[in-house]
């Protein structure tokens, strides 16, 4: 157990109990309404009396929530050392948790609506130990949260801290270069062209027509709840991805988003485990792609934190991909990428489902396939819902194959790369067994070698080549120059005029 005797402990801001109390009050009020609504309706009481009862319940809930939150605040403290951050909390059951900074995955600054209005923020610290090892510091003043985020990222990167005249160490904010902002028009258009909202609109029109013909509204009421649920989902997508912005800085990729709840997160270099570019059928008219990633610590239940960019053009997607994986490891990177995004067959060296298995995948057998480059594995699936998954060799956790009865009969295999929990599942079905076995052996060798030669966890710590040293790489052709910046240094800037799409804000 790490000693905590020498740690300089700090408390969260005194406003924390007030910002947390409304959650307890809202929960008590919801339970009260759910349990007592029918009984209150049967009572012969005046409207003002009913309103007073409801107001009393709200006030009581707020007082109880405030009291419990104040007690929890008084038992919570945090501290930072050179290599860890500690959090002690708990009222009935004490918790003493810490995160090693060399295991740091992301640092998010979030502002719920009430905290946003009052100038406070919460700091969410994600580590490679999984969701159970993450820490949340709620609440701090917004400037204090930003300062603490800078300090954590600087210490995690191995940057030496600056010391002022009073002997206090400070971490200056790393400069950033803005890349892309998602316009509201493109966001609304992407939701309108998504399969879910089209299905919802068709179902709603069909129900209205049925109700008119049968003169019976029961079918409309029966579908009310599912339609409301679908509408809530699309609202959460719109509100969560509104004003989505991406920038680069020495401490990683910075992402800001949110309409009602503002979120700012930083993904350090080399922390992305797998990348997926997906395209629903109706997005083809605009050439849009959705980019999601697996990041250790977020888990499969996380939604907004695993989106690298909600709606990107092909050129923007190629550039964003180059930020998390600077070198595709091939002499023709753009051609390989396009073959993975929209191609089929064996173009650019992709191995696809053999012709003998066409009846298992009559529409997608030429599309479903994979390719190995010098630095990554690419998995291509989907004829209508296109998908391309990229997994760097050094991020491969393990490899797996499976055979069903028909696959054994046809000498086929289902191939999987085991990654951290998240929205990306690297799997391709019905591949030739012999060719897949050879690829699996080669991937195992390359993954082992890549892990041995991977950069340090503290990515700004000087290596034998020096901090931020350039190395020769193949890059992404017309998207990035052939000389790319390694994960030990500053991420490259975006080239201008990648696309004329109006959804991109000029930089």
Coordinates of C-alpha atoms in Angstrom, one line a residue:
X1 CA 0.0 0.0 0.0
X2 CA 1.3 3.4 -1.0
X3 CA 2.1 5.7 2.0
X4 CA -0.1 8.8 2.2
X5 CA 1.6 10.5 5.1
X6 CA 3.5 13.0 3.0
X7 CA 0.5 14.0 0.8
X8 CA -0.8 17.6 0.8
X9 CA -4.5 17.0 1.0
X10 CA -7.2 19.2 -0.5
X11 CA -11.0 19.4 -0.2
X12 CA -13.6 19.9 -2.8
X13 CA -15.4 23.3 -3.1
X14 CA -17.9 24.1 -0.3
X15 CA -20.6 24.5 -3.0
X16 CA -20.5 20.7 -3.6
X17 CA -23.3 19.8 -1.2
X18 CA -25.6 22.3 -2.8
X19 CA -24.9 21.1 -6.3
X20 CA -25.5 17.5 -5.2
X21 CA -28.5 18.0 -3.0
X22 CA -31.0 18.5 -5.9
X23 CA -30.3 14.9 -7.1
X24 CA -31.4 13.5 -3.8
X25 CA -34.4 15.8 -3.7
X26 CA -35.4 14.9 -7.3
X27 CA -35.1 11.2 -6.4
X28 CA -37.3 11.5 -3.3
X29 CA -39.9 13.5 -5.2
X30 CA -40.0 11.0 -8.0
X31 CA -40.6 8.1 -5.5
X32 CA -43.2 10.2 -3.7
X33 CA -45.2 10.9 -6.9
X34 CA -44.9 7.3 -8.1
X35 CA -46.1 5.8 -4.8
X36 CA -48.7 8.4 -3.7
X37 CA -50.1 10.0 -6.9
X38 CA -53.3 7.9 -6.9
X39 CA -53.9 8.4 -3.1
X40 CA -53.5 12.1 -3.4
X41 CA -55.9 12.2 -6.4
X42 CA -58.6 10.4 -4.3
X43 CA -58.3 12.9 -1.4
X44 CA -60.9 15.7 -1.3
X45 CA -58.3 18.4 -1.0
X46 CA -58.0 21.9 -2.5
X47 CA -55.5 22.5 -5.2
X48 CA -53.5 24.8 -3.0
X49 CA -53.3 22.1 -0.3
X50 CA -52.0 19.6 -2.8
X51 CA -49.4 22.1 -4.0
X52 CA -48.3 22.7 -0.4
X53 CA -47.9 19.0 0.2
X54 CA -45.8 18.6 -3.0
X55 CA -43.7 21.6 -2.1
X56 CA -43.2 20.3 1.4
X57 CA -41.9 17.0 0.0
X58 CA -39.5 18.8 -2.3
X59 CA -38.2 21.0 0.6
X60 CA -37.8 18.0 2.9
X61 CA -36.0 16.1 0.1
X62 CA -33.7 19.1 -0.5
X63 CA -32.9 19.4 3.2
X64 CA -32.2 15.6 3.6
X65 CA -30.1 15.7 0.4
X66 CA -28.2 18.8 1.6
X67 CA -27.5 17.2 5.0
X68 CA -26.2 13.9 3.5
X69 CA -24.2 15.7 0.8
X70 CA -22.6 18.0 3.4
X71 CA -21.6 15.0 5.5
X72 CA -20.1 13.3 2.5
X73 CA -18.2 16.4 1.5
X74 CA -16.7 16.7 5.0
X75 CA -15.4 13.1 4.6
X76 CA -13.9 13.6 1.1
X77 CA -10.3 14.8 0.3
X78 CA -7.9 14.4 -2.5
X79 CA -4.1 14.7 -3.0
X80 CA -1.5 14.5 -5.7
X81 CA 2.0 13.1 -5.7
X82 CA 4.6 12.8 -8.4
X83 CA 3.2 9.5 -9.7
X84 CA -0.4 9.2 -8.3
X85 CA -3.6 10.9 -7.4
X86 CA -5.5 9.8 -4.2
X87 CA -9.1 10.2 -3.2
X88 CA -10.5 9.3 0.3
X89 CA -14.3 9.4 0.6
X90 CA -17.3 7.6 2.2
X91 CA -19.7 8.2 5.1
X92 CA -20.7 4.7 6.3
X93 CA -18.0 2.9 4.3
X94 CA -14.6 4.6 3.9
X95 CA -12.9 4.3 0.5
X96 CA -9.2 5.0 -0.1
X97 CA -8.5 4.9 -3.9
X98 CA -5.6 6.1 -6.0
X99 CA -4.8 6.2 -9.7
X100 CA -1.2 5.9 -11.0
X101 CA -0.5 8.6 -13.4
X102 CA 1.4 6.3 -15.8
X103 CA -1.9 4.4 -16.1
X104 CA -3.9 7.6 -16.9
X105 CA -6.2 7.2 -20.0
X106 CA -8.2 10.5 -20.2
X107 CA -9.0 13.5 -18.0
X108 CA -12.5 15.0 -18.5
X109 CA -13.8 18.3 -17.3
X110 CA -17.6 18.1 -17.2
X111 CA -20.1 20.8 -16.3
X112 CA -23.8 19.8 -15.7
X113 CA -26.3 22.5 -16.4
X114 CA -26.5 23.9 -12.8
X115 CA -22.7 23.8 -12.3
X116 CA -22.2 25.5 -15.7
X117 CA -24.4 28.4 -14.7
X118 CA -22.5 28.8 -11.4
X119 CA -19.0 28.4 -12.8
X120 CA -18.1 25.0 -11.3
X121 CA -16.9 21.8 -12.9
X122 CA -16.2 18.1 -12.1
X123 CA -13.0 16.3 -13.0
X124 CA -13.3 12.7 -14.2
X125 CA -10.1 10.7 -14.2
X126 CA -10.1 7.5 -16.3
X127 CA -7.4 4.9 -15.8
X128 CA -6.5 1.7 -17.5
X129 CA -7.7 -0.3 -14.5
X130 CA -11.3 -0.2 -15.7
X131 CA -14.5 1.7 -14.6
X132 CA -14.1 0.6 -11.0
X133 CA -10.7 2.4 -10.7
X134 CA -11.8 5.8 -12.1
X135 CA -12.0 8.9 -9.9
X136 CA -14.4 11.8 -10.0
X137 CA -13.7 15.1 -8.2
X138 CA -17.0 17.0 -8.0
X139 CA -17.0 20.0 -7.7
X140 CA -14.2 22.5 -8.2
X141 CA -14.1 26.0 -9.5
X142 CA -13.8 25.8 -13.3
X143 CA -10.4 27.4 -13.4
X144 CA -9.2 25.1 -10.6
X145 CA -10.5 22.1 -12.5
X146 CA -8.6 23.2 -15.6
X147 CA -5.4 23.8 -13.6
X148 CA -5.7 20.4 -12.0
X149 CA -6.3 18.8 -15.4
X150 CA -3.1 20.5 -16.7
X151 CA -1.1 19.3 -13.7
X152 CA -2.3 15.7 -14.0
X153 CA -1.6 15.5 -17.8
X154 CA 1.8 17.1 -17.3
X155 CA 2.8 14.7 -14.5
X156 CA 1.5 11.8 -16.5
X157 CA 3.5 12.9 -19.5
X158 CA 6.7 13.2 -17.5
X159 CA 7.0 17.0 -18.0
X160 CA 8.9 18.9 -15.3
X161 CA 6.7 21.2 -13.3
X162 CA 7.5 25.0 -13.0
X163 CA 8.1 26.3 -9.5
X164 CA 7.1 29.8 -8.5
X165 CA 8.8 32.1 -5.9
X166 CA 6.6 30.6 -3.2
X167 CA 7.8 27.1 -4.0
X168 CA 4.5 26.0 -5.5
X169 CA 4.6 23.9 -8.6
X170 CA 2.5 24.8 -11.6
X171 CA 1.8 23.1 -14.9
X172 CA 1.2 25.6 -17.8
X173 CA -1.7 24.9 -20.1
X174 CA -0.4 23.2 -23.3
X175 CA -1.2 25.3 -26.4
X176 CA -3.7 23.8 -28.7
X177 CA -4.5 24.0 -32.4
X178 CA -8.2 23.9 -33.4
X179 CA -9.0 21.4 -36.1
X180 CA -12.8 20.8 -36.6
X181 CA -16.1 22.0 -35.3
X182 CA -19.3 20.0 -36.1
X183 CA -21.9 22.5 -37.4
X184 CA -25.5 22.2 -36.1
X185 CA -26.7 21.7 -39.7
X186 CA -24.5 18.7 -40.3
X187 CA -25.5 17.2 -36.9
X188 CA -29.2 17.6 -37.7
X189 CA -28.7 16.2 -41.2
X190 CA -26.9 13.2 -39.9
X191 CA -29.7 12.4 -37.4
X192 CA -32.3 12.9 -40.1
X193 CA -30.5 10.5 -42.4
X194 CA -30.0 7.9 -39.7
X195 CA -31.9 4.6 -40.1
X196 CA -33.5 5.0 -36.7
X197 CA -35.3 8.3 -37.2
X198 CA -36.4 7.2 -40.7
X199 CA -38.0 4.1 -39.2
X200 CA -39.6 6.2 -36.4
X201 CA -41.1 8.6 -38.9
X202 CA -42.4 5.8 -41.1
X203 CA -43.9 4.0 -38.1
X204 CA -45.6 7.2 -36.9
X205 CA -47.1 7.9 -40.3
X206 CA -48.3 4.3 -40.6
X207 CA -50.0 4.5 -37.2
X208 CA -51.8 7.7 -38.0
X209 CA -53.1 6.2 -41.3
X210 CA -54.2 3.1 -39.4
X211 CA -56.0 5.2 -36.8
X212 CA -57.8 7.2 -39.5
X213 CA -58.9 4.1 -41.5
X214 CA -60.0 2.1 -38.4
X215 CA -61.2 5.2 -36.4
X216 CA -59.4 3.7 -33.4
X217 CA -56.7 5.5 -31.5
X218 CA -55.6 2.5 -29.5
X219 CA -52.7 1.6 -31.8
X220 CA -51.4 5.2 -31.6
X221 CA -51.4 5.2 -27.8
X222 CA -49.8 1.7 -27.8
X223 CA -46.8 3.0 -29.8
X224 CA -46.6 6.2 -27.8
X225 CA -44.0 5.0 -25.3
X226 CA -41.6 3.5 -28.0
X227 CA -41.8 6.7 -30.0
X228 CA -41.1 8.8 -27.0
X229 CA -38.2 6.6 -26.1
X230 CA -36.8 7.0 -29.7
X231 CA -37.3 10.8 -29.5
X232 CA -35.4 10.9 -26.2
X233 CA -32.5 8.9 -27.7
X234 CA -32.2 11.3 -30.7
X235 CA -32.4 14.3 -28.4
X236 CA -29.6 12.9 -26.2
X237 CA -27.5 12.5 -29.4
X238 CA -28.2 16.0 -30.5
X239 CA -27.6 17.6 -27.0
X240 CA -24.6 15.5 -26.3
X241 CA -22.8 16.0 -29.7
X242 CA -23.8 19.7 -30.1
X243 CA -20.9 22.0 -30.8
X244 CA -18.5 19.0 -31.0
X245 CA -14.9 20.4 -31.4
X246 CA -11.6 18.7 -31.8
X247 CA -8.1 20.2 -31.3
X248 CA -4.6 18.9 -30.9
X249 CA -2.0 19.8 -28.2
X250 CA 1.2 18.3 -26.8
X251 CA -0.8 16.5 -24.1
X252 CA -3.1 14.8 -26.6
X253 CA -6.4 15.2 -28.5
X254 CA -8.8 17.7 -26.9
X255 CA -12.5 17.3 -27.4
X256 CA -15.3 19.6 -26.3
X257 CA -19.0 19.0 -26.7
X258 CA -22.4 19.5 -25.2
X259 CA -25.5 21.7 -25.4
X260 CA -26.8 21.6 -21.8
X261 CA -24.0 19.7 -20.2
X262 CA -20.5 20.8 -21.3
X263 CA -17.8 18.2 -21.5
X264 CA -14.1 18.7 -22.2
X265 CA -11.8 15.7 -22.4
X266 CA -8.2 15.0 -23.4
X267 CA -7.1 11.7 -24.8
X268 CA -3.3 11.3 -24.4
X269 CA -1.3 10.0 -27.3
X270 CA -1.2 6.2 -27.6
X271 CA -4.2 5.6 -25.4
X272 CA -6.7 4.6 -28.2
X273 CA -6.9 0.8 -28.4
X274 CA -9.1 0.4 -31.5
X275 CA -10.8 2.7 -34.0
X276 CA -14.0 2.2 -36.0
X277 CA -15.3 4.2 -39.0
X278 CA -19.0 3.5 -39.7
X279 CA -21.4 4.7 -42.4
X280 CA -25.2 4.1 -42.3
X281 CA -26.7 3.6 -45.8
X282 CA -28.2 7.1 -46.1
X283 CA -25.0 8.8 -45.1
X284 CA -23.4 7.7 -48.5
X285 CA -25.2 10.6 -50.2
X286 CA -23.1 13.0 -48.1
X287 CA -20.0 10.8 -47.7
X288 CA -20.1 11.0 -43.9
X289 CA -18.5 8.7 -41.4
X290 CA -18.8 8.3 -37.6
X291 CA -15.6 7.6 -35.8
X292 CA -15.7 5.8 -32.4
X293 CA -12.8 4.4 -30.4
X294 CA -12.0 2.0 -27.6
X295 CA -10.2 3.7 -24.7
X296 CA -9.1 1.7 -21.6
X297 CA -11.1 2.8 -18.6
X298 CA -14.3 4.0 -20.4
X299 CA -16.1 0.6 -20.8
X300 CA -18.8 -0.5 -23.1
X301 CA -21.5 1.5 -21.3
X302 CA -19.8 4.8 -22.1
X303 CA -21.3 6.5 -25.2
X304 CA -20.2 10.1 -25.6
X305 CA -16.7 9.6 -24.3
X306 CA -15.9 7.0 -27.0
X307 CA -16.8 9.3 -30.0
X308 CA -13.7 10.8 -31.8
X309 CA -16.0 12.7 -34.2
X310 CA -19.7 12.2 -34.8
X311 CA -20.0 13.1 -38.5
X312 CA -16.8 13.5 -40.6
X313 CA -16.2 13.5 -44.3
X314 CA -13.8 11.0 -45.8
X315 CA -10.9 13.5 -45.8
X316 CA -11.6 14.6 -42.3
X317 CA -11.9 11.0 -41.2
X318 CA -8.5 10.2 -42.7
X319 CA -6.9 13.1 -40.9
X320 CA -8.5 12.3 -37.5
X321 CA -7.4 8.7 -37.9
X322 CA -3.8 9.9 -38.5
X323 CA -3.9 11.7 -35.1
X324 CA -4.5 8.5 -33.2
X325 CA -2.4 6.3 -35.5
X326 CA 0.1 8.5 -37.4
X327 CA 1.6 5.8 -39.6
X328 CA -0.6 3.2 -41.4
X329 CA 2.5 1.2 -42.2
X330 CA 2.0 0.9 -46.0
X331 CA 3.5 2.5 -49.1
X332 CA 0.0 3.4 -50.3
X333 CA -1.8 4.5 -47.2
X334 CA -4.7 6.5 -48.7
X335 CA -5.4 3.7 -51.3
X336 CA -5.5 1.1 -48.5
X337 CA -7.8 3.3 -46.4
X338 CA -10.2 3.9 -49.3
X339 CA -10.3 0.2 -50.0
X340 CA -11.2 -0.5 -46.4
X341 CA -13.9 2.2 -46.3
X342 CA -15.7 1.6 -49.6
X343 CA -13.9 -1.2 -51.5
X344 CA -14.5 -4.9 -51.9
X345 CA -12.8 -7.9 -53.3
X346 CA -9.0 -8.2 -53.0
X347 CA -8.1 -4.7 -54.0
X348 CA -5.1 -3.3 -52.1
X349 CA -4.3 -6.7 -50.6
X350 CA -7.5 -7.3 -48.6
X351 CA -8.3 -11.0 -47.8
X352 CA -12.0 -11.5 -48.1
X353 CA -14.5 -14.3 -47.6
X354 CA -13.8 -17.1 -50.2
X355 CA -16.2 -17.7 -53.1
X356 CA -17.2 -21.1 -51.7
X357 CA -18.9 -19.4 -48.8
X358 CA -21.0 -16.9 -50.9
X359 CA -24.2 -18.5 -49.8
X360 CA -23.5 -17.8 -46.2
X361 CA -23.0 -14.1 -47.0
X362 CA -24.6 -13.6 -50.4
X363 CA -24.5 -9.8 -50.3
X364 CA -21.3 -9.2 -48.3
X365 CA -18.9 -12.0 -49.0
X366 CA -16.6 -9.8 -51.2
X367 CA -16.8 -7.0 -48.8
X368 CA -16.1 -8.9 -45.5
X369 CA -12.3 -9.2 -45.1
X370 CA -9.1 -8.0 -43.4
X371 CA -5.6 -6.8 -44.1
X372 CA -2.5 -6.5 -42.1
X373 CA -0.1 -3.6 -42.6
X374 CA 3.3 -2.9 -41.0
X375 CA 1.6 -1.2 -38.0
X376 CA -2.0 -2.3 -37.7
X377 CA -4.7 -4.7 -38.6
X378 CA -7.7 -3.5 -40.7
X379 CA -11.1 -5.4 -40.5
X380 CA -13.7 -4.5 -43.2
X381 CA -17.4 -5.4 -42.9
X382 CA -20.9 -4.4 -44.1
X383 CA -22.3 -3.8 -47.6
X384 CA -25.1 -1.4 -46.6
X385 CA -23.8 -0.4 -43.1
X386 CA -20.2 0.0 -44.0
X387 CA -17.6 -0.4 -41.2
X388 CA -13.8 -0.3 -41.0
X389 CA -12.0 -1.2 -37.8
X390 CA -8.3 -0.5 -37.2
X391 CA -6.3 -2.0 -34.3
X392 CA -2.6 -1.1 -33.9
X393 CA -0.3 -4.1 -33.4
X394 CA 0.9 -2.9 -30.0
X395 CA -2.8 -2.6 -28.8
X396 CA -3.7 -6.2 -29.5
X397 CA -4.6 -7.9 -26.3
X398 CA -5.1 -11.3 -27.7
X399 CA -6.4 -13.1 -30.8
X400 CA -9.1 -15.6 -31.2
X401 CA -10.7 -17.9 -33.8
X402 CA -14.0 -19.8 -33.8
X403 CA -15.7 -22.3 -36.1
X404 CA -19.3 -23.2 -36.3
X405 CA -20.5 -26.5 -37.9
X406 CA -20.9 -24.9 -41.4
X407 CA -17.6 -23.1 -41.1
X408 CA -15.8 -26.4 -40.3
X409 CA -17.5 -28.1 -43.3
X410 CA -16.3 -25.2 -45.6
X411 CA -12.9 -24.8 -44.0
X412 CA -13.7 -21.3 -42.7
X413 CA -13.0 -19.4 -39.5
X414 CA -14.4 -16.4 -37.6
X415 CA -11.5 -14.2 -36.6
X416 CA -11.5 -11.8 -33.6
X417 CA -9.1 -9.4 -32.0
X418 CA -9.7 -9.0 -28.2
X419 CA -9.7 -5.3 -27.3
X420 CA -10.7 -3.3 -24.2
X421 CA -14.4 -2.9 -23.6
X422 CA -16.0 -0.3 -25.8
X423 CA -18.1 0.2 -28.9
X424 CA -15.5 -1.3 -31.3
X425 CA -15.7 -5.1 -31.6
X426 CA -13.0 -6.2 -34.1
X427 CA -14.4 -9.4 -35.7
X428 CA -14.8 -10.8 -39.2
X429 CA -16.7 -13.9 -40.1
X430 CA -16.3 -16.7 -42.7
X431 CA -12.6 -16.3 -43.6
X432 CA -10.5 -19.0 -45.2
X433 CA -9.1 -21.2 -42.3
X434 CA -5.6 -21.7 -43.7
X435 CA -5.0 -18.1 -44.7
X436 CA -6.4 -16.9 -41.4
X437 CA -4.1 -19.2 -39.4
X438 CA -1.1 -17.9 -41.2
X439 CA -2.2 -14.3 -40.6
X440 CA -2.9 -15.0 -37.0
X441 CA 0.7 -16.3 -36.5
X442 CA 2.1 -13.3 -38.2
X443 CA -0.1 -10.9 -36.2
X444 CA 1.0 -12.6 -32.9
X445 CA 4.7 -12.0 -33.9
X446 CA 4.1 -8.4 -34.9
X447 CA 2.1 -7.6 -31.8
X448 CA 4.8 -9.0 -29.6
X449 CA 7.5 -6.9 -31.4
X450 CA 5.3 -3.8 -31.4
X451 CA 4.8 -3.9 -27.7
X452 CA 8.5 -4.3 -27.1
X453 CA 9.3 -1.2 -29.2
X454 CA 6.3 0.9 -28.0
X455 CA 7.1 4.4 -26.6
X456 CA 7.1 5.1 -22.9
X457 CA 4.0 5.6 -20.9
X458 CA 5.2 9.0 -20.0
X459 CA 5.2 10.2 -23.6
X460 CA 7.0 13.5 -23.1
X461 CA 9.9 11.9 -21.2
X462 CA 13.1 12.1 -23.3
X463 CA 14.1 8.9 -25.0
X464 CA 17.3 7.9 -26.7
X465 CA 16.2 10.0 -29.7
X466 CA 15.2 12.9 -27.6
X467 CA 11.8 14.2 -26.6
X468 CA 9.6 14.8 -29.6
X469 CA 12.1 13.3 -32.1
X470 CA 10.9 12.9 -35.6
X471 CA 11.1 9.5 -37.3
X472 CA 10.7 8.4 -40.9
X473 CA 7.2 7.1 -41.5
X474 CA 4.9 6.5 -44.4
X475 CA 2.2 8.7 -43.0
X476 CA -1.1 9.1 -44.8
X477 CA 0.0 10.3 -48.2
X478 CA -1.9 13.5 -49.2
X479 CA -3.4 13.8 -45.7
X480 CA -0.1 14.0 -43.8
X481 CA 3.5 14.4 -45.0
X482 CA 5.7 11.4 -45.1
X483 CA 7.6 12.7 -42.1
X484 CA 5.2 12.3 -39.2
X485 CA 5.5 13.1 -35.5
X486 CA 5.8 10.1 -33.3
X487 CA 3.8 9.5 -30.1
X488 CA 6.7 11.0 -28.1
X489 CA 6.1 14.5 -29.4
X490 CA 3.5 17.1 -30.5
X491 CA 0.7 15.9 -32.7
X492 CA 0.8 17.3 -36.3
X493 CA -1.3 20.2 -37.3
X494 CA -4.1 19.9 -39.8
X495 CA -3.6 20.8 -43.4
X496 CA -5.9 23.4 -44.6
X497 CA -8.7 23.0 -47.2
X498 CA -9.2 19.3 -46.8
X499 CA -12.8 19.6 -47.8
X500 CA -15.3 22.1 -49.1
X501 CA -18.1 20.6 -46.9
X502 CA -19.9 23.5 -45.1
X503 CA -20.1 21.4 -41.9
X504 CA -16.4 22.1 -41.2
X505 CA -15.5 25.4 -39.6
X506 CA -12.5 27.0 -41.2
X507 CA -9.3 27.2 -39.1

